[in-house]
Short mmCIF file of C-alpha atoms in Angstrom, two decimals:
data_model
loop_
_atom_site.label_atom_id
_atom_site.label_comp_id
_atom_site.label_asym_id
_atom_site.label_seq_id
_atom_site.Cartn_x
_atom_site.Cartn_y
_atom_site.Cartn_z
CA MET G 1 94.72 -83.95 -44.86
CA THR G 2 96.28 -87.55 -46.32
CA VAL G 3 93.87 -90.54 -46.53
CA LEU G 4 95.94 -92.06 -43.69
CA ARG G 5 95.67 -88.85 -41.45
CA ARG G 6 91.87 -89.01 -41.76
CA ALA G 7 91.72 -92.45 -41.00
CA PHE G 8 93.64 -91.98 -38.04
CA ALA G 9 91.73 -88.96 -36.98
CA VAL G 10 88.45 -91.13 -37.58
CA LEU G 11 89.97 -93.66 -35.27
CA ALA G 12 90.78 -91.25 -32.27
CA VAL G 13 86.96 -90.07 -32.66
CA LEU G 14 85.83 -93.46 -32.26
CA VAL G 15 87.90 -94.82 -29.49
CA ALA G 16 86.54 -91.87 -27.50
CA PHE G 17 83.18 -93.15 -27.45
CA ILE G 18 83.99 -96.61 -26.47
CA PRO G 19 83.78 -97.40 -23.01
CA ALA G 20 86.22 -99.67 -21.07
CA SER G 21 83.28 -102.27 -20.39
CA ALA G 22 80.31 -101.93 -22.45
CA HIS G 23 81.01 -101.26 -26.09
CA ALA G 24 78.02 -99.37 -27.59
CA VAL G 25 80.33 -98.85 -30.58
CA SER G 26 82.11 -102.07 -31.99
CA ILE G 27 85.99 -101.67 -31.02
CA MET G 28 86.51 -102.94 -34.31
CA ASP G 29 84.99 -99.98 -36.31
CA PRO G 30 88.14 -97.79 -36.48
CA PHE G 31 89.68 -100.54 -38.80
CA ASN G 32 86.44 -100.54 -41.02
CA VAL G 33 85.87 -96.89 -41.81
CA PRO G 34 86.29 -96.20 -45.62
CA ALA G 35 89.43 -94.28 -45.45
CA ALA G 36 91.11 -97.36 -43.24
CA MET G 37 90.53 -100.06 -45.71
CA ASP G 38 91.62 -100.97 -49.13
CA GLY G 39 90.35 -99.43 -52.15
CA GLY G 40 89.67 -101.02 -55.65
CA THR G 41 87.28 -103.39 -53.74
CA SER G 42 83.74 -104.23 -53.60
CA LYS G 43 81.22 -105.72 -51.39
CA VAL G 44 79.48 -107.98 -53.85
CA GLY G 45 77.41 -110.06 -51.95
CA SER G 46 75.89 -108.91 -48.28
CA ASN G 47 73.66 -110.53 -46.04
CA ILE G 48 73.14 -113.66 -47.99
CA ALA G 49 71.61 -116.49 -46.32
CA TYR G 50 73.69 -119.92 -46.27
CA GLY G 51 71.24 -121.46 -43.92
CA ASP G 52 68.35 -121.13 -41.54
CA GLY G 53 68.73 -118.47 -38.79
CA ASN G 54 70.21 -115.15 -37.86
CA ARG G 55 73.67 -116.26 -37.90
CA SER G 56 73.49 -118.59 -41.06
CA ARG G 57 74.52 -115.28 -43.52
CA LEU G 58 77.56 -114.35 -45.18
CA ASP G 59 79.20 -111.45 -47.04
CA VAL G 60 81.28 -111.66 -50.50
CA TYR G 61 84.00 -109.35 -51.24
CA ALA G 62 85.88 -109.01 -54.56
CA PRO G 63 88.17 -107.04 -56.58
CA GLU G 64 86.51 -104.22 -58.45
CA GLN G 65 88.55 -104.82 -61.56
CA ARG G 66 87.52 -108.58 -62.44
CA GLY G 67 88.26 -110.99 -65.44
CA ALA G 68 88.81 -114.28 -65.34
CA PRO G 69 87.49 -116.31 -62.34
CA ALA G 70 89.68 -115.61 -59.15
CA PRO G 71 90.83 -117.89 -56.16
CA VAL G 72 88.69 -117.69 -53.23
CA VAL G 73 89.53 -117.31 -49.45
CA PHE G 74 86.93 -118.46 -47.06
CA PHE G 75 88.05 -116.43 -43.88
CA ILE G 76 86.95 -117.22 -40.15
CA TYR G 77 87.18 -114.71 -37.63
CA GLY G 78 87.64 -115.57 -33.88
CA GLY G 79 86.16 -114.48 -30.69
CA GLY G 80 86.53 -117.42 -28.14
CA TRP G 81 83.54 -119.16 -30.13
CA SER G 82 81.38 -116.99 -28.09
CA ARG G 83 81.48 -113.54 -29.93
CA GLY G 84 82.26 -111.96 -33.16
CA GLU G 85 80.57 -110.54 -36.32
CA ARG G 86 81.10 -110.77 -39.75
CA GLY G 87 80.83 -106.91 -40.19
CA GLU G 88 83.56 -106.43 -37.75
CA TYR G 89 86.06 -107.99 -40.04
CA GLU G 90 85.27 -106.18 -43.48
CA PHE G 91 88.88 -104.72 -43.46
CA VAL G 92 90.05 -108.45 -43.79
CA GLY G 93 87.68 -108.98 -46.86
CA ARG G 94 88.64 -105.81 -48.35
CA ALA G 95 92.43 -106.65 -47.75
CA LEU G 96 92.34 -110.01 -49.39
CA ALA G 97 89.92 -108.54 -52.14
CA SER G 98 92.83 -106.03 -52.80
CA ARG G 99 95.25 -108.78 -53.58
CA GLY G 100 93.08 -110.44 -56.03
CA PHE G 101 91.05 -112.80 -54.04
CA VAL G 102 87.19 -113.37 -53.57
CA THR G 103 86.58 -113.10 -50.16
CA VAL G 104 83.79 -114.82 -48.13
CA ILE G 105 83.06 -113.98 -44.38
CA ALA G 106 80.27 -116.21 -42.81
CA ASP G 107 78.78 -115.60 -39.44
CA TYR G 108 78.38 -118.73 -37.53
CA ARG G 109 76.31 -120.02 -34.17
CA LEU G 110 78.05 -119.13 -30.90
CA TYR G 111 78.35 -120.29 -27.26
CA PRO G 112 75.85 -120.34 -25.45
CA GLU G 113 73.45 -120.89 -28.27
CA VAL G 114 75.65 -123.88 -29.38
CA SER G 115 78.60 -125.79 -28.40
CA TYR G 116 81.23 -128.01 -30.06
CA PRO G 117 80.75 -129.26 -32.97
CA LEU G 118 77.75 -127.17 -34.19
CA PHE G 119 79.84 -124.07 -35.18
CA LEU G 120 81.91 -126.31 -37.37
CA GLU G 121 78.82 -127.76 -38.94
CA ASP G 122 77.77 -123.85 -39.71
CA GLY G 123 81.27 -123.58 -41.67
CA ALA G 124 81.04 -126.87 -43.66
CA ARG G 125 77.33 -125.71 -44.49
CA ALA G 126 78.76 -122.25 -45.58
CA LEU G 127 81.36 -123.99 -47.37
CA ARG G 128 78.77 -125.82 -49.43
CA TRP G 129 77.05 -122.57 -50.07
CA VAL G 130 80.52 -121.46 -51.69
CA GLN G 131 80.68 -124.41 -53.87
CA ASP G 132 77.40 -123.87 -55.40
CA ASN G 133 77.40 -120.29 -55.65
CA ILE G 134 80.69 -118.43 -55.87
CA ALA G 135 81.29 -118.72 -59.77
CA ASN G 136 78.67 -116.39 -59.73
CA PHE G 137 80.61 -113.85 -57.70
CA GLY G 138 83.59 -114.13 -59.92
CA GLY G 139 85.33 -116.81 -57.57
CA ASP G 140 86.79 -120.42 -58.82
CA PRO G 141 85.57 -122.91 -56.53
CA ASN G 142 88.45 -125.12 -57.34
CA ARG G 143 91.07 -122.65 -55.98
CA LEU G 144 89.84 -122.58 -52.51
CA PHE G 145 91.80 -121.45 -49.54
CA LEU G 146 90.80 -121.42 -45.83
CA ALA G 147 91.96 -118.54 -43.62
CA GLY G 148 91.27 -117.87 -39.89
CA HIS G 149 92.25 -115.83 -36.50
CA SER G 150 92.19 -117.28 -33.37
CA ALA G 151 89.09 -119.43 -32.62
CA GLY G 152 88.57 -118.98 -36.55
CA ALA G 153 91.74 -120.43 -37.13
CA TYR G 154 90.94 -123.55 -35.07
CA ASN G 155 87.69 -123.72 -37.28
CA ALA G 156 89.49 -123.41 -40.69
CA VAL G 157 91.95 -126.00 -39.59
CA MET G 158 89.27 -128.29 -38.21
CA GLN G 159 87.64 -128.11 -41.67
CA ALA G 160 90.86 -129.22 -43.21
CA LEU G 161 91.55 -132.13 -40.84
CA ASP G 162 88.41 -133.48 -40.38
CA PRO G 163 86.81 -134.18 -43.85
CA SER G 164 83.31 -135.59 -42.02
CA PHE G 165 81.94 -131.80 -41.73
CA ARG G 166 82.58 -131.23 -45.47
CA ALA G 167 81.20 -134.78 -46.23
CA GLU G 168 77.98 -134.34 -44.33
CA PHE G 169 76.89 -131.41 -46.50
CA GLY G 170 78.48 -132.65 -49.76
CA VAL G 171 81.25 -130.24 -50.03
CA THR G 172 83.80 -131.65 -52.66
CA MET G 173 85.88 -128.39 -53.31
CA PRO G 174 89.64 -129.17 -52.93
CA ILE G 175 91.30 -127.27 -49.79
CA LEU G 176 94.59 -125.94 -51.62
CA GLY G 177 95.94 -124.44 -48.45
CA VAL G 178 95.14 -122.81 -44.72
CA ALA G 179 96.44 -120.02 -43.27
CA ALA G 180 95.78 -119.67 -39.54
CA LEU G 181 96.67 -116.95 -37.19
CA SER G 182 97.25 -117.22 -33.46
CA GLY G 183 95.19 -120.13 -33.50
CA PRO G 184 94.75 -122.81 -30.60
CA TYR G 185 95.47 -126.36 -31.94
CA ASP G 186 96.47 -128.30 -28.94
CA PHE G 187 94.32 -127.10 -25.75
CA TYR G 188 93.26 -130.25 -23.96
CA PRO G 189 92.69 -130.52 -20.97
CA PHE G 190 90.47 -127.69 -20.58
CA GLU G 191 91.97 -125.48 -18.19
CA TYR G 192 89.76 -122.21 -18.64
CA ASN G 193 85.99 -121.58 -18.75
CA GLU G 194 86.58 -120.11 -22.03
CA VAL G 195 86.95 -123.64 -23.98
CA ARG G 196 85.59 -125.65 -20.85
CA ASP G 197 82.24 -124.27 -21.69
CA VAL G 198 82.47 -124.61 -25.28
CA PHE G 199 84.36 -128.04 -25.49
CA GLY G 200 83.74 -129.90 -22.15
CA GLN G 201 80.64 -131.86 -23.28
CA ALA G 202 82.28 -133.44 -26.28
CA PRO G 203 82.30 -137.23 -26.13
CA SER G 204 85.51 -137.63 -27.08
CA PRO G 205 87.57 -134.41 -25.89
CA GLU G 206 91.03 -135.66 -27.38
CA GLY G 207 88.91 -135.44 -30.91
CA THR G 208 88.28 -131.93 -30.62
CA GLN G 209 92.10 -131.13 -30.84
CA PRO G 210 93.63 -130.69 -34.35
CA ILE G 211 96.96 -131.81 -33.29
CA ASN G 212 95.49 -135.20 -33.06
CA LEU G 213 93.66 -135.25 -36.40
CA ILE G 214 96.65 -134.84 -38.55
CA THR G 215 97.44 -137.24 -41.22
CA SER G 216 99.50 -137.03 -44.38
CA GLU G 217 96.32 -135.78 -46.31
CA ALA G 218 96.33 -132.58 -44.76
CA PRO G 219 96.62 -129.65 -47.02
CA PRO G 220 99.50 -127.11 -46.58
CA MET G 221 99.58 -124.46 -43.65
CA TYR G 222 100.60 -121.21 -42.81
CA LEU G 223 100.82 -120.99 -39.24
CA ALA G 224 101.63 -117.21 -37.69
CA THR G 225 101.36 -116.09 -34.26
CA GLY G 226 102.94 -113.12 -32.21
CA THR G 227 105.89 -114.32 -30.03
CA THR G 228 104.09 -112.55 -27.06
CA ASP G 229 100.52 -113.90 -27.28
CA PRO G 230 98.97 -114.03 -23.88
CA ILE G 231 95.87 -115.76 -25.01
CA VAL G 232 97.36 -118.58 -26.79
CA ARG G 233 101.17 -119.22 -26.55
CA MET G 234 103.36 -119.42 -29.77
CA GLN G 235 104.31 -122.86 -28.31
CA ASN G 236 101.01 -124.18 -29.14
CA THR G 237 101.62 -123.05 -33.10
CA GLN G 238 105.18 -124.73 -32.85
CA ARG G 239 103.51 -128.03 -31.58
CA PHE G 240 101.26 -128.17 -34.20
CA ALA G 241 103.66 -127.19 -37.03
CA ASP G 242 106.08 -129.94 -35.48
CA ARG G 243 103.42 -132.28 -35.75
CA LEU G 244 102.38 -131.54 -39.25
CA ARG G 245 105.81 -131.50 -40.63
CA ALA G 246 106.44 -135.25 -39.26
CA GLN G 247 103.40 -136.31 -41.25
CA GLY G 248 105.07 -134.67 -44.03
CA VAL G 249 102.89 -131.72 -44.61
CA TRP G 250 104.14 -128.58 -45.68
CA VAL G 251 104.01 -125.88 -43.10
CA THR G 252 105.15 -122.19 -43.20
CA THR G 253 105.76 -120.64 -39.81
CA GLN G 254 105.95 -116.89 -39.09
CA TYR G 255 106.63 -115.83 -35.53
CA TYR G 256 106.07 -111.87 -35.50
CA ASP G 257 108.37 -110.98 -32.57
CA GLY G 258 106.81 -108.62 -29.95
CA PHE G 259 103.36 -108.87 -31.02
CA GLY G 260 100.45 -110.31 -29.06
CA HIS G 261 97.02 -112.05 -30.11
CA MET G 262 94.87 -109.45 -32.08
CA GLU G 263 97.93 -107.43 -33.91
CA PRO G 264 98.42 -110.35 -36.63
CA VAL G 265 94.72 -110.09 -37.81
CA ILE G 266 94.56 -106.33 -37.42
CA ALA G 267 97.74 -105.89 -39.31
CA MET G 268 95.87 -107.51 -42.23
CA GLY G 269 94.28 -104.09 -42.74
CA SER G 270 95.67 -101.16 -44.28
CA LEU G 271 95.45 -99.12 -41.23
CA TRP G 272 97.92 -101.26 -39.18
CA ARG G 273 99.85 -102.92 -42.34
CA TRP G 274 102.90 -100.99 -41.65
CA ARG G 275 103.38 -103.02 -38.38
CA MET G 276 103.99 -106.40 -39.89
CA PRO G 277 103.75 -108.14 -43.27
CA VAL G 278 101.12 -110.72 -42.49
CA LEU G 279 99.19 -110.02 -45.43
CA ASP G 280 101.87 -110.41 -47.81
CA ASP G 281 103.14 -113.34 -46.14
CA MET G 282 99.80 -114.89 -46.36
CA VAL G 283 99.16 -113.98 -49.99
CA GLY G 284 102.55 -115.41 -50.89
CA PHE G 285 101.99 -118.82 -49.25
CA PHE G 286 98.64 -118.76 -51.38
CA GLN G 287 100.40 -117.94 -54.53
CA ARG G 288 102.98 -120.88 -54.00
CA PHE G 289 99.99 -123.34 -53.84
CA GLY G 290 98.20 -122.34 -56.88
CA ALA G 291 96.17 -119.07 -56.11
CA PHE G 292 97.38 -117.46 -59.43
CA PRO G 293 98.46 -120.57 -61.75
CA SER G 294 99.17 -118.16 -64.85
CA GLY G 295 101.44 -116.02 -62.46
CA VAL G 296 99.18 -112.97 -62.19
CA PRO G 297 101.05 -110.44 -59.95
CA TYR G 298 99.20 -108.89 -57.05
CA VAL G 299 100.17 -105.61 -55.75
CA ALA G 300 101.89 -105.41 -52.43
CA VAL G 301 101.23 -102.09 -50.64
CA ALA G 302 103.22 -101.90 -46.94
CA PRO G 303 102.54 -98.36 -45.71
CA ASP G 304 105.27 -96.50 -44.00
CA ALA G 305 104.84 -96.28 -40.21
CA PRO G 306 103.03 -92.89 -39.69
CA GLU G 307 105.95 -91.19 -37.90
CA MET G 308 104.41 -87.77 -38.73
CA LEU G 309 101.30 -88.49 -36.96
CA PRO G 310 101.43 -87.35 -32.93
CA ASP G 311 100.53 -90.19 -30.55
CA SER G 312 97.25 -88.51 -29.62
CA ILE G 313 95.85 -89.86 -32.72
CA MET G 314 97.47 -93.17 -33.20
CA PRO G 315 95.58 -95.24 -30.27
CA THR G 316 95.66 -98.39 -32.08
CA ASP G 317 97.75 -99.94 -28.97
CA GLN G 318 94.91 -98.94 -26.52
CA ILE G 319 92.44 -100.91 -28.67
CA VAL G 320 94.80 -103.91 -28.95
CA GLU G 321 94.99 -103.88 -25.13
CA GLN G 322 90.95 -103.53 -24.65
CA LEU G 323 90.60 -106.22 -27.33
CA ASN G 324 92.97 -108.83 -25.57
CA ALA G 325 91.51 -107.96 -22.26
CA MET G 326 88.12 -109.49 -23.69
CA PHE G 327 89.44 -113.01 -23.90
CA GLN G 328 90.61 -115.59 -21.28
CA PRO G 329 93.82 -117.60 -22.11
CA ILE G 330 92.91 -120.91 -23.77
CA GLU G 331 95.76 -122.93 -22.76
CA GLU G 332 98.29 -123.15 -20.07
#
């Protein structure tokens, strides 16, 4: 049995034990089984404290073969600011590590424990840990990139656009670029409970919106989304990209035709990478802005579509449907 076939077989078994309403097993587990993740990578830091509390923990992934200091990606997962665990995105950490990056994935506090802006403060606190410690894990703090998906994409661009969070924690590392997938950047007024609960008490609601914080000092951005995203419509990305360009900020946009909200981040992992080239697009963007200044190549591996496998052991579309059903729309 091939590695890919074993991965899909494990996926089918896991999905069979995921009920529609209560998930005793995480719905993201199929993407994190060893056979479904990139090899040649290591989890070099696990459950590391960057602050106080159970949610102030992070993991670090790196290539197994390390020499000179490597560029760093700080990846922020989504979940509507109310759900998510760093362990659910191990496949992302290993995907980026397979391309030569030291990757940090940190938990952050969620609603209802906190609301805006405390989860952004957590992100800045974790970045301070990166600044002080990532060299010990083979990373170069002067080649830092931010990345995120959904609410995590919002968090990432806010760290780049509002320097007050980083300044509060003494973060002085330059941000060379931001890669944001399926992110909400312009969703005021708050039409849905998903965002009203989290942002509704902000003293200046307009100030919570990335689109209102753009200056010419913003770092380059890679913005990607599915064209049929039911959670954050692709027009949200288009408006944000247009405003960035109007300020002279470099923007690379990718619109993945026919895909929805969760597919872009899932396709970063090796299990679904054949569906769209989001990982290679992201890494190419990072390379353009200094990830590997010596021109060290990375290995791009895009698996072929597993057409030889029967539909009965390829239920990833079912997983995506369940994931999308967990979220409310964020903007009209």
